[in-house]
Amino acid sequence: MAREVAALSRQERLMRSLSRGPVNVAIIAICLLWMLPSAGLLVSSFRPRNDIATTGWWTAFKTPFEFTLANYEQVLTTQGMAQSFVNSLIISVPVTVFVVMVAAFAAYAFAWMELPGRDAIFLVVVGLIVVPIQLTLIPVLRMFSSAGMTGTFPAIWLAHTAYGLPFAVFLLRNFFIALPKDLLESAFLEGASHTRVFLRIVMPLSVPSLAALAIFQFLWVWNDLLVALVYLGGFRSVAPMTVTVSNLVSSFGSEWHLLTAAAFISMMLPLAVFFALQRYFVEGILAGAVKG
Amino acid sequence: MARVHFENVTKRFGDFTALRDFNLEIEDKEFLVLVGPSGCGKSTALRMLAGLEDITEGSIYIGDRRVNGVPAKDRDIAMVFQSYALYPHMTVFDNIAFGLRLRKTPKDVLTTKVKEAAEVLGVDSLLDRKPGQLSGGQRQRVAVARAIVREPRVFLLDEPLSNLDAKLRVHTRAEISKLHKRLGTTFVYVTHDQVEAMTMADRIAVMNEGIIQQVGSPQELYDEPVNVFVAGFIGSPAMNFFEAEVVEDGGGVSLDGDGFSVDVPDDRAEEMRPFLGRRMIFGVRPENIHDEHFVPSGITAAPTTVKVDVTEPMGNEVFLHLLAGKTKLLARVDPRTKMSADDEVEVVIDMERMHVFDPESREAVRG
Amino acid sequence: MRPRLATIAWLYVLPAFVLLGVFLVYPVANTVYLSLFSGRDTSAFVGLDNYRYLLTHPETVIVLRNNLLWLVLFTAASVGLGLILAVLSNQVRYEAIAKAIIFVPMAVSFTAAAVIWRFMYIYRPPQFEQTGVLNAGMAALGFDPVPWITNTTLNNYALIAAGVWMWTGFALVVISAGLKGIPTEVLEAARVDGANEVQIFWRVILPMLRSVMLVVAVTLTINSLKVFDLVYVMTFGNYQTDVLANRMFKEMFTFGNFGRASAVAVVLLLAIVPLMLLNIRRFRREQ
Ligand SMILES: Nc1ncnc2c1ncn2[C@@H]1O[C@H](COP(=O)(O)OP(=O)(O)O)[C@@H](O)[C@H]1O
Ligand SMILES: [Mg+2]
């Protein structure tokens, strides 16, 4: 009797997973659909120029296999992608450090210090998060021009740092304010100064949040096109990869062996960061879902 | 209005067996309480009855119908959850009306029923509020109102009082008992609190580690626990246990514990004779140990010398933590007692009311 | 309990305030002012002429129409797909992998995505073998290939599809987190109350996700208004696909009309202000 019942419930379970069938099919289909565009790009970037121009990338899996690294070699050397990769790093890394530092100080003040009009000012910061940077391009470009800074890294560092701040301050302030109050107050009671509490308690406790912000900020700057286009003035020597790729599109719109390889090079680091640090990335997204 | 029957029910989560060979018959209109320590499988049993968990083996019947595989919505049961599980986006009215709406109840009937249920629970003035605007006690009442409004055949409650403060809990306990009488529906009530079980139940099923230990009325469980677990679980403060050897003592029988000894009264001596020379587990409830100066009439046992470790005056009674040799005993004595910590004193242990258990099986030994 | 040292507090916020003031607050105000002038040097005061031009000239009316198209379709499709995928993936064991796959495009640049989708949309005349996935599909189904990027009735949708591909992952992740936040006991209560799975979805899950979906929708709406890179790289706004952000860039660098560029930016800001206020209100309520 007991065995019979067990068998029945196993059957029930089977029925249930079968009724999930359509769900599985739908999800797997959508996932494949979602991967298809990137897969095409990746496969094509390794195909010889003539093959890309005349046949679809899905035919690459028919024998004889013909794959090559020539496209990568070409974009890295003759199209300046190697230089651009370095430029992207020179732009993104310092900006990330600046944003996290400046924002952490400000966020601590907004969370734990007494500042006249603190909450009202913070609302302005929340509002600034969504202000389109288009609103700043002309005056800032003019400032840089008159200071002779267009086309220089310091110009784009400054601009990007400022653009990243509202979201960064918002995110960190919300993380900081959620720290246990008792912990900070007992430190103050023992006579610790703000600077000490900030550096010795708040920052170490917030490493995951700081990491989330840093990843976010890094990807944001790494992936930016507009700011670089406007303030770097199209100088090839300072152009990050987004600018170079976009230039390749306008000059060699159908040279797909170049475009696919270049685009993939520009995606490699973000993808690596994403897969290695997905948890922080998602955390940042959830914590700052207001960022536009 | 239906009886409920668990027949050889077993529940496994992967390799872990949460419920083993569970057999229980709940009579129509009965208030049955499932009680046991946290994690013993009470909720699992209730959730299988509700249709929220699959049944691994065995059968559950509601009325005459075997409900294995029947979805929760078709079982005609209602349930109050520990967290109340109110729909946060709906008003109190809509929360209570939800089940009726799903059953396409005509609007006028629905309104009347919702109002009635709300009145019974005293939440009729809150109908327009959302759960977020209610206190814990109010939420609990809404959860109960939502359950009774459908007039289910069986009414399930999973620790419905555990999120209330102590005073409200005592009050609500009585309210739920009244509600049961008024509705005349089968109630299955889960709690880890034996006081709740004792005060509310018609019958109690005591569970431990997925196994039913004993089923019976509160008084039966109190007076005749079938094993050490039930004896220790039911009653507060808990029963004292000690191991002692049963010895012949000049025609009578006495118990030789670790560093102390007590006589067995004559009318229970016969019952102990088969165990002469064996160590057994003995259980004595705290209220059956008395200050020798305040022994209720009819108790004739000779006093035993013990040492007082700590006293806890409660006003209407005093708890004495005693050391009889190496054995710790808790006594609940008359508040006029003069005993104080570190005294060597004489107490009367009413061995007429002792419980005896086999040390191997830990089952009660019956005379 | 805390030391009251306002000066230190000011030191903490000073760098942020200076940067925000110089690179955000002042330029925004200045741009609003500049939008009332014309020419590269913005010396001639023209009042609201720049705005009149934007709202009436056929070319810029198309820009506004396109942004509206983005706003509605991009937002609705991303939120809708995100919701469906969140609910579906919640039921399978490989949920984390499925979510990561949908989410990956969020990590790459719009520029790379634009290349990816131009590649998807490659058009070759019917006599040639199609090398773009979409047109190969069309050919396989027996249809003529479609010039997705230049066909003015389809190209906006083609661009929006690329945007949806990038941002559905965002909607999915946030909505999925909201879904996980719904206590299982509430869903069980509904089941016991007699609801079937479809009723539970419409009457319990969806209303309980309302505020999360609103957050996602606001974010996506703001993004739809700001969309730049995808359009810039895929079409540069040609073939009637232009949008405000790209138009502003064009007015600046192609036409050298800084006043009109400023006016485009201000229109963008005006469209976003209501959403900004919504965010501020929500923030205040959450405090
Ligand atoms: N879904 C589940 N998966 C695995 N184990 C579970 C699950 N639900 C309950 N358990 C386990 O079953 C045992 C009984 O749980 P439960 O019935 O909730 O206990 P309680 O008596 O406190 O209500 C516990 O050990 C618990 O960890
Ligand atoms: Mg439980």
Short mmCIF file of C-alpha atoms in Angstrom, two decimals, chain B residues 17-342:
data_model
loop_
_atom_site.label_atom_id
_atom_site.label_comp_id
_atom_site.label_asym_id
_atom_site.label_seq_id
_atom_site.Cartn_x
_atom_site.Cartn_y
_atom_site.Cartn_z
CA THR B 17 12.18 12.58 7.03
CA ALA B 18 10.09 15.34 8.55
CA LEU B 19 7.12 13.16 9.43
CA ARG B 20 7.15 9.42 10.01
CA ASP B 21 4.17 7.10 9.91
CA PHE B 22 1.81 9.75 11.16
CA ASN B 23 -1.62 8.45 12.19
CA LEU B 24 -4.24 10.75 13.61
CA GLU B 25 -8.01 10.88 13.61
CA ILE B 26 -9.61 14.21 14.31
CA GLU B 27 -13.28 14.12 15.12
CA ASP B 28 -15.84 16.41 13.56
CA LYS B 29 -16.11 19.69 15.51
CA GLU B 30 -13.11 18.80 17.59
CA PHE B 31 -10.45 21.31 18.66
CA LEU B 32 -7.26 19.37 18.17
CA VAL B 33 -3.88 20.87 19.03
CA LEU B 34 -0.65 19.62 17.53
CA VAL B 35 2.09 20.51 19.96
CA GLY B 36 5.80 19.84 20.05
CA PRO B 37 9.13 21.58 20.05
CA SER B 38 10.13 23.77 17.13
CA GLY B 39 11.14 21.79 14.06
CA CYS B 40 9.27 18.61 15.03
CA GLY B 41 7.08 18.67 11.93
CA LYS B 42 3.86 20.31 13.15
CA SER B 43 3.66 22.83 10.34
CA THR B 44 4.55 20.17 7.83
CA ALA B 45 1.61 18.04 8.98
CA LEU B 46 -0.74 21.01 8.84
CA ARG B 47 0.52 22.11 5.43
CA MET B 48 -0.01 18.65 4.01
CA LEU B 49 -3.56 18.78 5.29
CA ALA B 50 -3.95 22.19 3.66
CA GLY B 51 -2.58 20.96 0.35
CA LEU B 52 0.53 23.14 0.48
CA GLU B 53 2.93 20.20 0.64
CA ASP B 54 2.86 16.93 -1.25
CA ILE B 55 2.24 13.77 0.71
CA THR B 56 5.21 11.44 0.30
CA GLU B 57 3.46 8.33 1.57
CA GLY B 58 0.11 7.53 3.13
CA SER B 59 -3.26 9.20 2.82
CA ILE B 60 -5.10 12.15 4.24
CA TYR B 61 -8.87 12.21 4.33
CA ILE B 62 -11.13 15.19 4.89
CA GLY B 63 -14.60 13.87 5.52
CA ASP B 64 -14.74 10.74 3.39
CA ARG B 65 -12.64 12.14 0.62
CA ARG B 66 -9.02 11.21 0.11
CA VAL B 67 -7.37 14.53 -0.61
CA ASN B 68 -3.90 13.42 -1.77
CA GLY B 69 -3.15 15.48 -4.87
CA VAL B 70 -6.21 17.68 -4.44
CA PRO B 71 -5.09 21.31 -4.76
CA ALA B 72 -5.45 23.55 -1.73
CA LYS B 73 -8.15 25.62 -3.37
CA ASP B 74 -10.43 22.60 -3.72
CA ARG B 75 -10.15 21.29 -0.16
CA ASP B 76 -12.58 23.69 1.46
CA ILE B 77 -10.29 24.48 4.32
CA ALA B 78 -9.15 27.80 5.72
CA MET B 79 -5.86 28.59 7.35
CA VAL B 80 -4.43 31.24 9.63
CA PHE B 81 -0.70 31.63 9.14
CA GLN B 82 1.86 32.51 11.75
CA SER B 83 2.78 35.66 9.80
CA TYR B 84 -0.95 36.23 9.09
CA ALA B 85 -0.10 36.46 5.37
CA LEU B 86 -2.55 39.27 4.74
CA TYR B 87 -2.61 40.71 1.23
CA PRO B 88 -0.78 44.00 1.78
CA HIS B 89 -2.30 45.74 -1.23
CA MET B 90 -5.92 45.09 -0.23
CA THR B 91 -8.09 46.71 2.39
CA VAL B 92 -9.27 44.68 5.36
CA PHE B 93 -12.63 44.30 3.62
CA ASP B 94 -11.03 42.97 0.45
CA ASN B 95 -8.75 40.69 2.41
CA ILE B 96 -11.73 39.07 4.09
CA ALA B 97 -13.76 39.07 0.86
CA PHE B 98 -11.01 37.58 -1.33
CA GLY B 99 -12.02 33.94 -0.96
CA LEU B 100 -15.71 34.75 -1.41
CA ARG B 101 -15.03 36.75 -4.56
CA LEU B 102 -13.12 33.82 -6.03
CA ARG B 103 -16.21 31.73 -5.42
CA LYS B 104 -18.36 34.30 -7.23
CA THR B 105 -20.46 35.02 -4.18
CA PRO B 106 -23.26 37.51 -4.99
CA LYS B 107 -22.37 40.99 -3.90
CA ASP B 108 -25.02 41.48 -1.21
CA VAL B 109 -24.31 38.10 0.36
CA LEU B 110 -20.60 38.86 0.26
CA THR B 111 -20.99 42.21 1.99
CA THR B 112 -23.16 40.73 4.70
CA LYS B 113 -20.80 37.85 5.33
CA VAL B 114 -17.71 40.02 5.43
CA LYS B 115 -19.37 42.41 7.88
CA GLU B 116 -20.50 39.53 10.05
CA ALA B 117 -17.08 37.96 10.18
CA ALA B 118 -15.51 41.35 10.89
CA GLU B 119 -17.95 41.92 13.73
CA VAL B 120 -17.27 38.55 15.29
CA LEU B 121 -13.58 39.44 15.41
CA GLY B 122 -14.16 43.06 16.33
CA VAL B 123 -12.49 44.50 13.26
CA ASP B 124 -15.62 45.98 11.69
CA SER B 125 -14.35 49.50 12.22
CA LEU B 126 -11.15 48.78 10.29
CA LEU B 127 -12.63 47.55 7.02
CA ASP B 128 -11.22 50.40 4.93
CA ARG B 129 -7.68 50.17 6.22
CA LYS B 130 -4.76 48.34 4.67
CA PRO B 131 -2.84 45.74 6.71
CA GLY B 132 0.11 48.11 6.98
CA GLN B 133 -2.04 50.45 9.06
CA LEU B 134 -2.99 47.83 11.63
CA SER B 135 -1.41 46.71 14.89
CA GLY B 136 -0.21 43.13 15.32
CA GLY B 137 -3.30 42.14 17.25
CA GLN B 138 -5.61 43.70 14.67
CA ARG B 139 -3.82 41.92 11.85
CA GLN B 140 -4.20 38.65 13.66
CA ARG B 141 -7.92 39.24 13.97
CA VAL B 142 -8.25 40.08 10.31
CA ALA B 143 -6.42 36.87 9.44
CA VAL B 144 -8.90 34.91 11.55
CA ALA B 145 -11.85 36.79 10.05
CA ARG B 146 -10.57 36.00 6.57
CA ALA B 147 -10.46 32.34 7.50
CA ILE B 148 -13.90 32.05 9.13
CA VAL B 149 -15.81 34.04 6.52
CA ARG B 150 -15.86 31.17 4.05
CA GLU B 151 -17.32 28.75 6.59
CA PRO B 152 -14.74 26.10 5.77
CA ARG B 153 -15.11 22.46 6.73
CA VAL B 154 -11.81 22.50 8.57
CA PHE B 155 -10.06 25.39 10.12
CA LEU B 156 -6.26 25.32 10.35
CA LEU B 157 -4.18 27.61 12.55
CA ASP B 158 -0.38 27.60 12.54
CA GLU B 159 1.00 29.30 15.64
CA PRO B 160 -1.46 32.18 15.26
CA LEU B 161 -0.55 33.72 18.60
CA SER B 162 3.21 33.57 18.53
CA ASN B 163 3.61 37.11 17.17
CA LEU B 164 1.47 38.70 19.88
CA ASP B 165 2.68 40.07 23.18
CA ALA B 166 2.09 37.98 26.31
CA LYS B 167 -1.04 39.74 27.53
CA LEU B 168 -2.77 39.79 24.16
CA ARG B 169 -1.88 36.16 23.70
CA VAL B 170 -3.73 35.11 26.84
CA HIS B 171 -6.73 37.17 25.82
CA THR B 172 -6.81 35.89 22.25
CA ARG B 173 -6.46 32.32 23.44
CA ALA B 174 -9.81 32.60 25.14
CA GLU B 175 -11.32 34.34 22.12
CA ILE B 176 -10.29 31.53 19.81
CA SER B 177 -11.80 28.97 22.15
CA LYS B 178 -15.05 30.91 22.13
CA LEU B 179 -14.92 31.15 18.37
CA HIS B 180 -14.55 27.40 18.12
CA LYS B 181 -17.67 26.82 20.21
CA ARG B 182 -19.58 29.35 18.20
CA LEU B 183 -18.60 28.01 14.78
CA GLY B 184 -18.80 24.34 15.61
CA THR B 185 -16.14 23.55 13.01
CA THR B 186 -13.19 21.21 13.22
CA PHE B 187 -10.13 23.16 14.36
CA VAL B 188 -6.57 21.93 13.90
CA TYR B 189 -4.26 24.19 15.83
CA VAL B 190 -0.48 24.08 15.80
CA THR B 191 1.67 25.49 18.57
CA HIS B 192 4.96 24.88 20.31
CA ASP B 193 3.50 26.27 23.53
CA GLN B 194 2.10 23.57 25.78
CA VAL B 195 0.15 26.12 27.80
CA GLU B 196 -1.81 27.05 24.68
CA ALA B 197 -2.35 23.38 23.99
CA MET B 198 -3.56 22.64 27.50
CA THR B 199 -5.92 25.60 27.72
CA MET B 200 -7.56 25.34 24.32
CA ALA B 201 -7.58 21.75 23.17
CA ASP B 202 -10.27 19.12 23.31
CA ARG B 203 -7.49 16.72 22.49
CA ILE B 204 -3.77 17.22 22.11
CA ALA B 205 -1.35 15.36 19.86
CA VAL B 206 2.19 15.69 21.20
CA MET B 207 4.87 15.35 18.55
CA ASN B 208 8.61 14.97 18.62
CA GLU B 209 11.02 14.55 15.72
CA GLY B 210 8.27 13.85 13.23
CA ILE B 211 6.57 11.19 15.34
CA ILE B 212 3.36 11.41 17.33
CA GLN B 213 4.15 10.60 20.94
CA GLN B 214 0.71 10.62 22.50
CA VAL B 215 -2.80 11.74 21.74
CA GLY B 216 -5.29 12.51 24.47
CA SER B 217 -7.19 15.09 26.44
CA PRO B 218 -5.09 17.68 28.28
CA GLN B 219 -5.77 16.01 31.60
CA GLU B 220 -4.85 12.55 30.30
CA LEU B 221 -1.56 13.83 29.00
CA TYR B 222 -0.86 15.54 32.28
CA ASP B 223 -1.81 12.63 34.47
CA GLU B 224 -0.69 9.73 32.36
CA PRO B 225 2.13 10.68 30.03
CA VAL B 226 3.21 7.62 28.07
CA ASN B 227 6.88 8.47 27.94
CA VAL B 228 9.57 10.72 29.32
CA PHE B 229 9.22 13.16 26.44
CA VAL B 230 5.51 13.82 26.97
CA ALA B 231 5.95 13.90 30.74
CA GLY B 232 8.66 16.53 30.40
CA PHE B 233 6.95 18.53 27.69
CA ILE B 234 3.50 18.87 29.24
CA GLY B 235 3.30 20.90 32.44
CA SER B 236 5.09 24.02 33.52
CA PRO B 237 7.44 24.12 35.30
CA ALA B 238 8.51 20.78 33.88
CA MET B 239 8.45 17.47 35.73
CA ASN B 240 11.55 16.48 37.75
CA PHE B 241 13.27 13.29 36.63
CA PHE B 242 15.79 11.24 38.52
CA GLU B 243 17.25 7.79 38.23
CA ALA B 244 17.11 5.54 41.26
CA GLU B 245 17.43 1.91 42.13
CA VAL B 246 14.37 0.12 43.49
CA VAL B 247 15.35 -1.57 46.76
CA GLU B 248 13.70 -3.73 49.42
CA ASP B 249 13.47 -1.75 52.66
CA GLY B 250 12.24 -3.65 55.68
CA GLY B 251 9.10 -5.04 54.13
CA GLY B 252 8.48 -1.88 52.11
CA VAL B 253 10.10 -0.57 48.95
CA SER B 254 12.29 2.45 48.66
CA LEU B 255 14.26 4.23 45.95
CA ASP B 256 17.98 4.68 46.22
CA GLY B 257 19.02 7.76 44.24
CA ASP B 258 22.43 9.40 43.95
CA GLY B 259 22.95 10.50 47.53
CA PHE B 260 19.37 10.42 48.73
CA SER B 261 16.58 7.95 49.24
CA VAL B 262 12.79 8.03 49.38
CA ASP B 263 10.22 5.50 50.45
CA VAL B 264 7.56 4.28 48.06
CA PRO B 265 4.13 4.48 49.68
CA ASP B 266 2.45 1.17 50.39
CA ASP B 267 -0.23 1.36 47.73
CA ARG B 268 2.42 1.70 45.01
CA ALA B 269 4.95 -0.67 46.50
CA GLU B 270 3.39 -3.75 44.89
CA GLU B 271 3.67 -2.14 41.51
CA MET B 272 7.39 -1.56 42.05
CA ARG B 273 8.29 -5.04 43.21
CA PRO B 274 8.93 -6.44 39.72
CA PHE B 275 11.67 -3.85 39.32
CA LEU B 276 13.56 -4.62 42.52
CA GLY B 277 17.28 -4.23 41.94
CA ARG B 278 16.85 -2.19 38.74
CA ARG B 279 17.49 1.45 38.09
CA MET B 280 14.41 3.21 36.73
CA ILE B 281 13.57 6.78 35.76
CA PHE B 282 11.21 8.48 38.18
CA GLY B 283 9.25 11.62 37.54
CA VAL B 284 7.76 13.95 40.13
CA ARG B 285 5.96 17.16 39.27
CA PRO B 286 7.15 20.28 41.17
CA GLU B 287 3.79 20.73 42.87
CA ASN B 288 4.16 17.29 44.42
CA ILE B 289 7.14 18.31 46.51
CA HIS B 290 6.12 20.11 49.69
CA ASP B 291 7.65 22.05 52.53
CA GLU B 292 7.28 19.66 55.50
CA HIS B 293 5.45 22.38 57.43
CA PHE B 294 2.80 22.89 54.77
CA VAL B 295 1.92 19.44 53.58
CA PRO B 296 -1.65 19.12 52.29
CA SER B 297 -3.74 16.70 54.26
CA GLY B 298 -3.79 13.09 53.14
CA ILE B 299 -0.14 12.90 52.27
CA THR B 300 1.67 10.71 54.71
CA ALA B 301 5.08 10.19 53.26
CA ALA B 302 8.18 10.58 55.42
CA PRO B 303 10.28 13.70 54.79
CA THR B 304 13.55 13.61 52.80
CA THR B 305 16.56 15.76 53.61
CA VAL B 306 17.68 18.04 50.80
CA LYS B 307 19.67 21.22 50.39
CA VAL B 308 18.13 24.45 49.07
CA ASP B 309 20.12 25.92 46.17
CA VAL B 310 18.04 28.92 45.06
CA THR B 311 14.62 30.26 46.00
CA GLU B 312 12.34 32.09 43.59
CA PRO B 313 9.37 33.72 45.30
CA MET B 314 6.49 34.25 42.89
CA GLY B 315 4.05 35.77 45.34
CA ASN B 316 1.38 33.08 45.28
CA GLU B 317 3.97 30.31 45.48
CA VAL B 318 7.70 29.80 45.83
CA PHE B 319 9.94 27.81 43.52
CA LEU B 320 12.69 26.01 45.34
CA HIS B 321 15.67 24.66 43.48
CA LEU B 322 16.76 21.72 45.58
CA LEU B 323 19.74 19.39 45.63
CA ALA B 324 19.02 15.86 46.79
CA GLY B 325 22.49 14.40 46.69
CA LYS B 326 23.52 15.04 43.08
CA THR B 327 19.96 15.22 41.83
CA LYS B 328 18.42 18.59 41.09
CA LEU B 329 14.75 18.96 41.92
CA LEU B 330 12.39 21.86 41.47
CA ALA B 331 9.65 22.26 44.03
CA ARG B 332 6.67 24.51 43.92
CA VAL B 333 5.71 25.12 47.56
CA ASP B 334 3.45 27.14 49.78
CA PRO B 335 4.45 30.83 49.87
CA ARG B 336 4.62 30.76 53.68
CA THR B 337 7.73 28.61 53.51
CA LYS B 338 10.70 29.84 55.57
CA MET B 339 13.27 27.94 53.58
CA SER B 340 16.14 29.92 52.15
CA ALA B 341 19.23 29.25 50.09
CA ASP B 342 21.89 26.87 51.50
#
